[in-house]
XYZ file of C-alpha atoms in Angstrom:
343
model
C -20.247 75.183 -62.180
C -23.126 73.462 -60.363
C -24.626 70.327 -61.799
C -28.390 70.319 -62.410
C -30.561 67.310 -61.761
C -32.466 66.583 -64.950
C -35.367 65.006 -63.062
C -36.096 68.032 -60.854
C -34.329 70.922 -62.610
C -32.678 71.854 -59.333
C -28.979 72.090 -58.674
C -27.413 69.098 -56.937
C -25.721 69.751 -53.571
C -23.001 67.265 -52.709
C -23.905 65.188 -49.637
C -27.620 66.199 -49.782
C -30.242 63.481 -50.035
C -32.277 63.850 -53.283
C -35.941 62.950 -53.386
C -36.537 59.381 -54.534
C -32.935 58.522 -54.055
C -31.685 55.974 -51.590
C -29.620 56.853 -48.527
C -26.123 58.150 -49.110
C -23.142 58.510 -46.858
C -22.096 62.086 -45.957
C -18.462 61.373 -46.756
C -18.826 60.054 -50.297
C -22.354 60.965 -51.362
C -22.806 57.430 -52.595
C -25.264 54.817 -51.409
C -23.755 52.825 -48.534
C -22.833 49.246 -49.207
C -23.661 48.020 -45.687
C -26.313 48.766 -43.045
C -26.641 52.386 -41.839
C -27.977 54.025 -38.693
C -31.179 56.140 -38.986
C -29.616 59.153 -37.216
C -26.395 59.650 -39.133
C -26.765 57.566 -42.268
C -23.380 56.136 -41.594
C -22.458 52.484 -41.160
C -22.692 51.438 -37.519
C -19.423 51.308 -35.626
C -20.512 48.593 -33.113
C -21.614 45.051 -33.794
C -25.035 44.617 -35.290
C -27.595 42.054 -34.222
C -26.492 39.760 -37.020
C -22.826 40.013 -36.141
C -23.597 39.641 -32.432
C -25.469 36.439 -33.174
C -22.638 35.148 -35.299
C -20.039 36.182 -32.705
C -21.834 34.466 -29.823
C -19.670 31.584 -28.545
C -20.927 28.129 -29.325
C -21.730 25.889 -26.381
C -18.690 23.895 -25.336
C -18.818 20.158 -25.488
C -16.459 17.949 -23.506
C -13.512 16.608 -25.418
C -14.048 12.952 -26.242
C -10.577 12.108 -24.924
C -11.014 13.905 -21.580
C -10.723 11.355 -18.727
C -13.788 11.014 -16.547
C -13.599 10.746 -12.785
C -13.431 7.100 -11.866
C -14.448 5.463 -8.659
C -11.661 3.693 -6.745
C -11.247 0.141 -7.973
C -11.103 -2.797 -5.620
C -7.549 -3.905 -5.130
C -6.878 -7.416 -6.378
C -5.662 -9.985 -3.869
C -3.221 -12.743 -4.641
C -4.971 -14.997 -2.101
C -8.580 -14.840 -0.914
C -8.818 -16.389 2.526
C -11.561 -18.972 2.875
C -13.045 -20.436 6.063
C -10.442 -23.212 6.212
C -7.561 -20.779 5.801
C -8.928 -18.458 8.467
C -9.416 -21.384 10.854
C -5.838 -22.558 10.235
C -4.496 -19.052 10.843
C -6.430 -18.719 14.092
C -5.218 -22.139 15.263
C -1.553 -21.503 14.515
C -1.777 -18.048 16.088
C -3.231 -19.540 19.259
C -0.448 -22.125 19.408
C 2.068 -19.375 18.718
C 0.747 -17.234 21.571
C 1.077 -20.232 23.875
C 4.589 -20.896 22.575
C 5.705 -17.327 23.157
C 3.837 -16.536 26.355
C 3.873 -19.792 28.294
C 6.227 -18.354 30.981
C 3.464 -15.910 31.952
C 0.562 -18.285 31.380
C 1.768 -21.151 33.604
C 1.800 -20.719 37.410
C 5.065 -21.379 39.281
C 3.939 -24.832 40.408
C 2.824 -25.979 36.917
C 4.346 -29.109 35.488
C 5.568 -27.265 32.400
C 8.018 -25.334 34.560
C 9.712 -28.593 35.456
C 10.689 -28.801 31.775
C 11.523 -25.125 31.323
C 14.624 -25.968 29.294
C 12.746 -28.388 27.051
C 9.593 -26.330 26.429
C 11.150 -23.933 23.861
C 12.342 -26.884 21.788
C 8.924 -28.508 21.955
C 7.157 -25.356 20.811
C 9.754 -24.825 18.075
C 8.985 -28.234 16.613
C 5.242 -27.694 16.869
C 5.422 -24.278 15.234
C 7.313 -25.644 12.230
C 4.505 -28.101 11.586
C 1.790 -25.503 12.202
C 3.286 -22.961 9.805
C 3.613 -25.683 7.177
C -0.052 -26.620 7.656
C -1.145 -22.986 7.254
C 0.949 -22.562 4.111
C -0.514 -25.752 2.645
C -4.060 -24.701 3.534
C -3.678 -21.275 1.975
C -2.081 -22.824 -1.113
C -4.982 -25.209 -1.507
C -7.524 -22.386 -1.149
C -6.199 -20.219 -3.941
C -2.420 -19.812 -4.218
C -2.255 -20.273 -7.973
C 0.808 -20.437 -10.232
C 0.920 -16.686 -10.730
C 0.797 -16.085 -6.983
C 3.513 -18.701 -6.438
C 5.725 -16.883 -8.951
C 5.129 -13.581 -7.156
C 5.821 -15.266 -3.818
C 9.133 -16.630 -5.078
C 10.297 -13.256 -6.390
C 9.402 -11.318 -3.239
C 10.749 -13.990 -0.873
C 14.047 -14.037 -2.767
C 14.236 -10.243 -2.663
C 13.516 -10.183 1.069
C 16.049 -12.927 1.793
C 18.668 -11.015 -0.218
C 17.956 -7.768 1.655
C 18.397 -9.268 5.115
C 22.181 -9.890 4.952
C 22.826 -6.315 3.740
C 22.601 -4.927 7.254
C 23.599 -8.264 8.800
C 21.434 -7.261 11.752
C 23.936 -4.556 12.752
C 22.194 -2.094 15.089
C 18.886 -3.401 13.794
C 19.452 -2.114 10.239
C 17.312 -4.656 8.433
C 15.784 -3.344 5.170
C 13.792 -6.559 4.722
C 11.054 -5.283 7.063
C 10.285 -2.351 4.774
C 9.612 -4.678 1.834
C 7.449 -6.960 3.970
C 5.220 -4.059 5.066
C 4.612 -2.840 1.509
C 4.089 -6.351 0.121
C 1.561 -7.220 2.796
C -0.303 -3.980 2.143
C -0.667 -4.638 -1.590
C -1.078 -8.418 -1.687
C -3.289 -8.947 1.352
C -3.099 -10.737 4.719
C -3.198 -14.332 3.446
C -0.389 -13.846 0.980
C 1.430 -11.715 3.552
C 1.510 -14.474 6.164
C 2.931 -17.001 3.712
C 5.399 -14.437 2.343
C 6.716 -13.493 5.786
C 7.171 -17.104 6.843
C 8.839 -18.227 3.606
C 11.098 -15.148 3.487
C 12.360 -15.729 7.016
C 12.937 -19.410 6.285
C 14.878 -18.606 3.097
C 16.956 -15.913 4.807
C 17.798 -18.305 7.656
C 19.142 -20.810 5.128
C 21.025 -18.050 3.317
C 22.665 -16.563 6.408
C 23.126 -19.775 8.377
C 20.692 -18.639 11.058
C 19.042 -22.035 11.491
C 18.267 -22.879 15.092
C 15.464 -23.300 17.596
C 14.600 -19.626 17.171
C 13.849 -20.002 13.435
C 10.228 -21.259 13.817
C 9.509 -18.338 16.144
C 10.992 -15.949 13.581
C 8.873 -17.467 10.818
C 5.671 -17.063 12.814
C 6.554 -13.544 13.985
C 7.376 -12.376 10.467
C 4.171 -13.971 9.204
C 2.201 -11.958 11.767
C 4.219 -8.840 10.901
C 3.446 -9.058 7.161
C -0.147 -10.187 7.649
C -0.816 -7.171 9.882
C 0.146 -4.831 7.026
C -2.482 -6.530 4.859
C -5.135 -5.937 7.528
C -4.626 -2.160 7.647
C -7.770 -0.130 6.785
C -8.772 1.384 3.420
C -6.709 -0.793 1.060
C -8.773 0.327 -1.960
C -9.166 4.051 -1.262
C -6.195 5.378 0.697
C -3.372 6.479 -1.567
C -0.551 8.990 -1.620
C 1.102 10.496 1.412
C -1.665 9.410 3.767
C -1.012 5.772 2.920
C 2.744 6.202 3.358
C 2.254 7.755 6.788
C -0.046 4.889 7.790
C 2.493 2.278 6.654
C 5.363 4.127 8.320
C 3.464 4.275 11.621
C 2.612 0.586 11.387
C 6.202 -0.341 10.531
C 7.487 1.670 13.497
C 5.181 -0.019 16.014
C 5.441 -3.488 14.466
C 9.249 -3.350 14.517
C 9.177 -2.966 18.300
C 6.467 -5.619 18.595
C 8.546 -8.058 16.534
C 11.582 -7.484 18.734
C 9.561 -7.923 21.924
C 7.957 -11.153 20.721
C 11.314 -12.576 19.682
C 12.713 -11.650 23.096
C 10.118 -13.954 24.615
C 11.455 -16.824 22.498
C 15.111 -16.213 23.399
C 14.595 -15.202 27.010
C 13.547 -18.674 28.097
C 16.795 -20.193 26.785
C 18.874 -18.232 29.289
C 20.093 -19.956 32.403
C 19.013 -18.405 35.689
C 22.463 -18.945 37.144
C 24.061 -16.952 34.321
C 22.026 -13.778 34.792
C 19.593 -12.225 37.224
C 17.358 -11.094 34.339
C 16.831 -14.589 32.927
C 13.556 -16.460 33.198
C 13.070 -18.097 36.576
C 10.504 -20.936 36.415
C 10.029 -20.796 40.186
C 9.425 -17.040 40.400
C 6.028 -15.340 40.344
C 4.556 -13.748 37.231
C 5.221 -10.127 38.378
C 8.815 -11.046 39.158
C 9.288 -12.591 35.725
C 7.672 -9.577 34.079
C 10.210 -7.333 35.778
C 13.004 -9.635 34.657
C 11.699 -9.636 31.094
C 11.436 -5.825 30.975
C 15.026 -5.554 32.169
C 16.064 -8.133 29.570
C 14.429 -6.098 26.749
C 16.025 -2.850 27.886
C 19.443 -4.405 28.213
C 19.575 -6.485 25.060
C 17.216 -5.316 22.313
C 16.030 -1.734 22.761
C 18.812 -0.332 20.582
C 18.283 -2.977 17.894
C 14.523 -2.457 17.840
C 14.962 1.322 17.599
C 17.297 0.967 14.617
C 14.907 -1.438 12.904
C 11.932 0.875 13.472
C 13.813 3.981 12.287
C 15.081 2.299 9.134
C 11.632 0.942 8.298
C 10.123 4.428 8.621
C 12.849 6.108 6.534
C 12.697 3.560 3.719
C 8.887 3.594 3.681
C 8.697 7.371 3.317
C 11.587 7.590 0.843
C 10.929 4.582 -1.414
C 7.381 3.578 -0.553
C 5.631 5.401 -3.413
C 7.549 3.800 -6.331
C 7.610 0.363 -4.686
C 3.854 0.432 -4.038
C 3.260 1.548 -7.616
C 5.418 -1.277 -8.975
C 3.705 -3.879 -6.781
C 0.221 -2.716 -7.767
C 1.140 -2.651 -11.454
C 2.512 -6.194 -11.215
C -0.643 -7.271 -9.387
C -2.889 -5.809 -12.095
C -0.908 -7.423 -14.877
C -0.855 -10.766 -13.115
C -4.675 -10.643 -12.771
C -4.675 -13.064 -9.846
C -8.459 -13.158 -9.602
C -8.961 -13.942 -13.294
C -9.244 -17.700 -13.910
C -6.751 -19.191 -16.305
C -8.405 -20.766 -19.347
C -6.915 -22.672 -22.247
C -8.346 -22.591 -25.754
C -9.039 -25.872 -27.465
C -6.556 -26.673 -30.254
C -7.928 -26.241 -33.787
C -9.118 -29.433 -35.449
């Protein structure tokens, strides 16, 4: 039986749109509850403009805790060299060059050659005083209590490392620590550290003799050179380790060669044909010195250089990190102030 619409008197057809009535869906014949499309009268299957607007992603804002890129910070120095300290360093270095190289600087007929056996002792005594003057000058210019504490710790560590290899085949781990310490703490601190460490190790191992002042000056140069390497504030990571390893390799040979100059002049000409001859010409003495280095120290210098490179590449990263963290916490460049007691 077909239902009749009382308003029009016509039979109602299911799914047909009646005049005056709102839109219906073909499936149910009822008015749709949501938006419809004009063509089918059905609800749209895709997103509408409203839903597209609501589904649009909101602009992303940076997380407040996200770290921002920071410019490299200037590395703090335990000692800032002033004009007086630089002048003292230049003076003691000039005296040291004369003390090491006088056999090649004086002609055969010079009066100093008449005292060839006494000259090393004279320079040894002078160098002790000069190194002490430099240390005092640097201390006066800015070696504060925190830097002195750091100096004591590192010098004790270096002096304790030296007897481990006992100089056997040049296996001396102390040089590795000196390179890294000079790099982090700067040239002024490095010179004092190298000199004090060699002095302390000589007392610890019983290596006190006329060669000790030459060792102190050479190790001071060795450690100071690490502090003068380029890019101390920017170079980090593997590039820095390679730079320090290359410096340690070359400086280990340079240290051995310089110390050969100090010991070579103590040899008696009658005991060996490669000893220093005060009456020979400079080219002849150069040939003798080259033969002396090849015969006595090449193997030791090679072992020292190899061990310095291996330890720098293997342990350099954590040691540098520890030294820089200690330097930041010590805040060497921050003046120490004391609060007034409450009244």
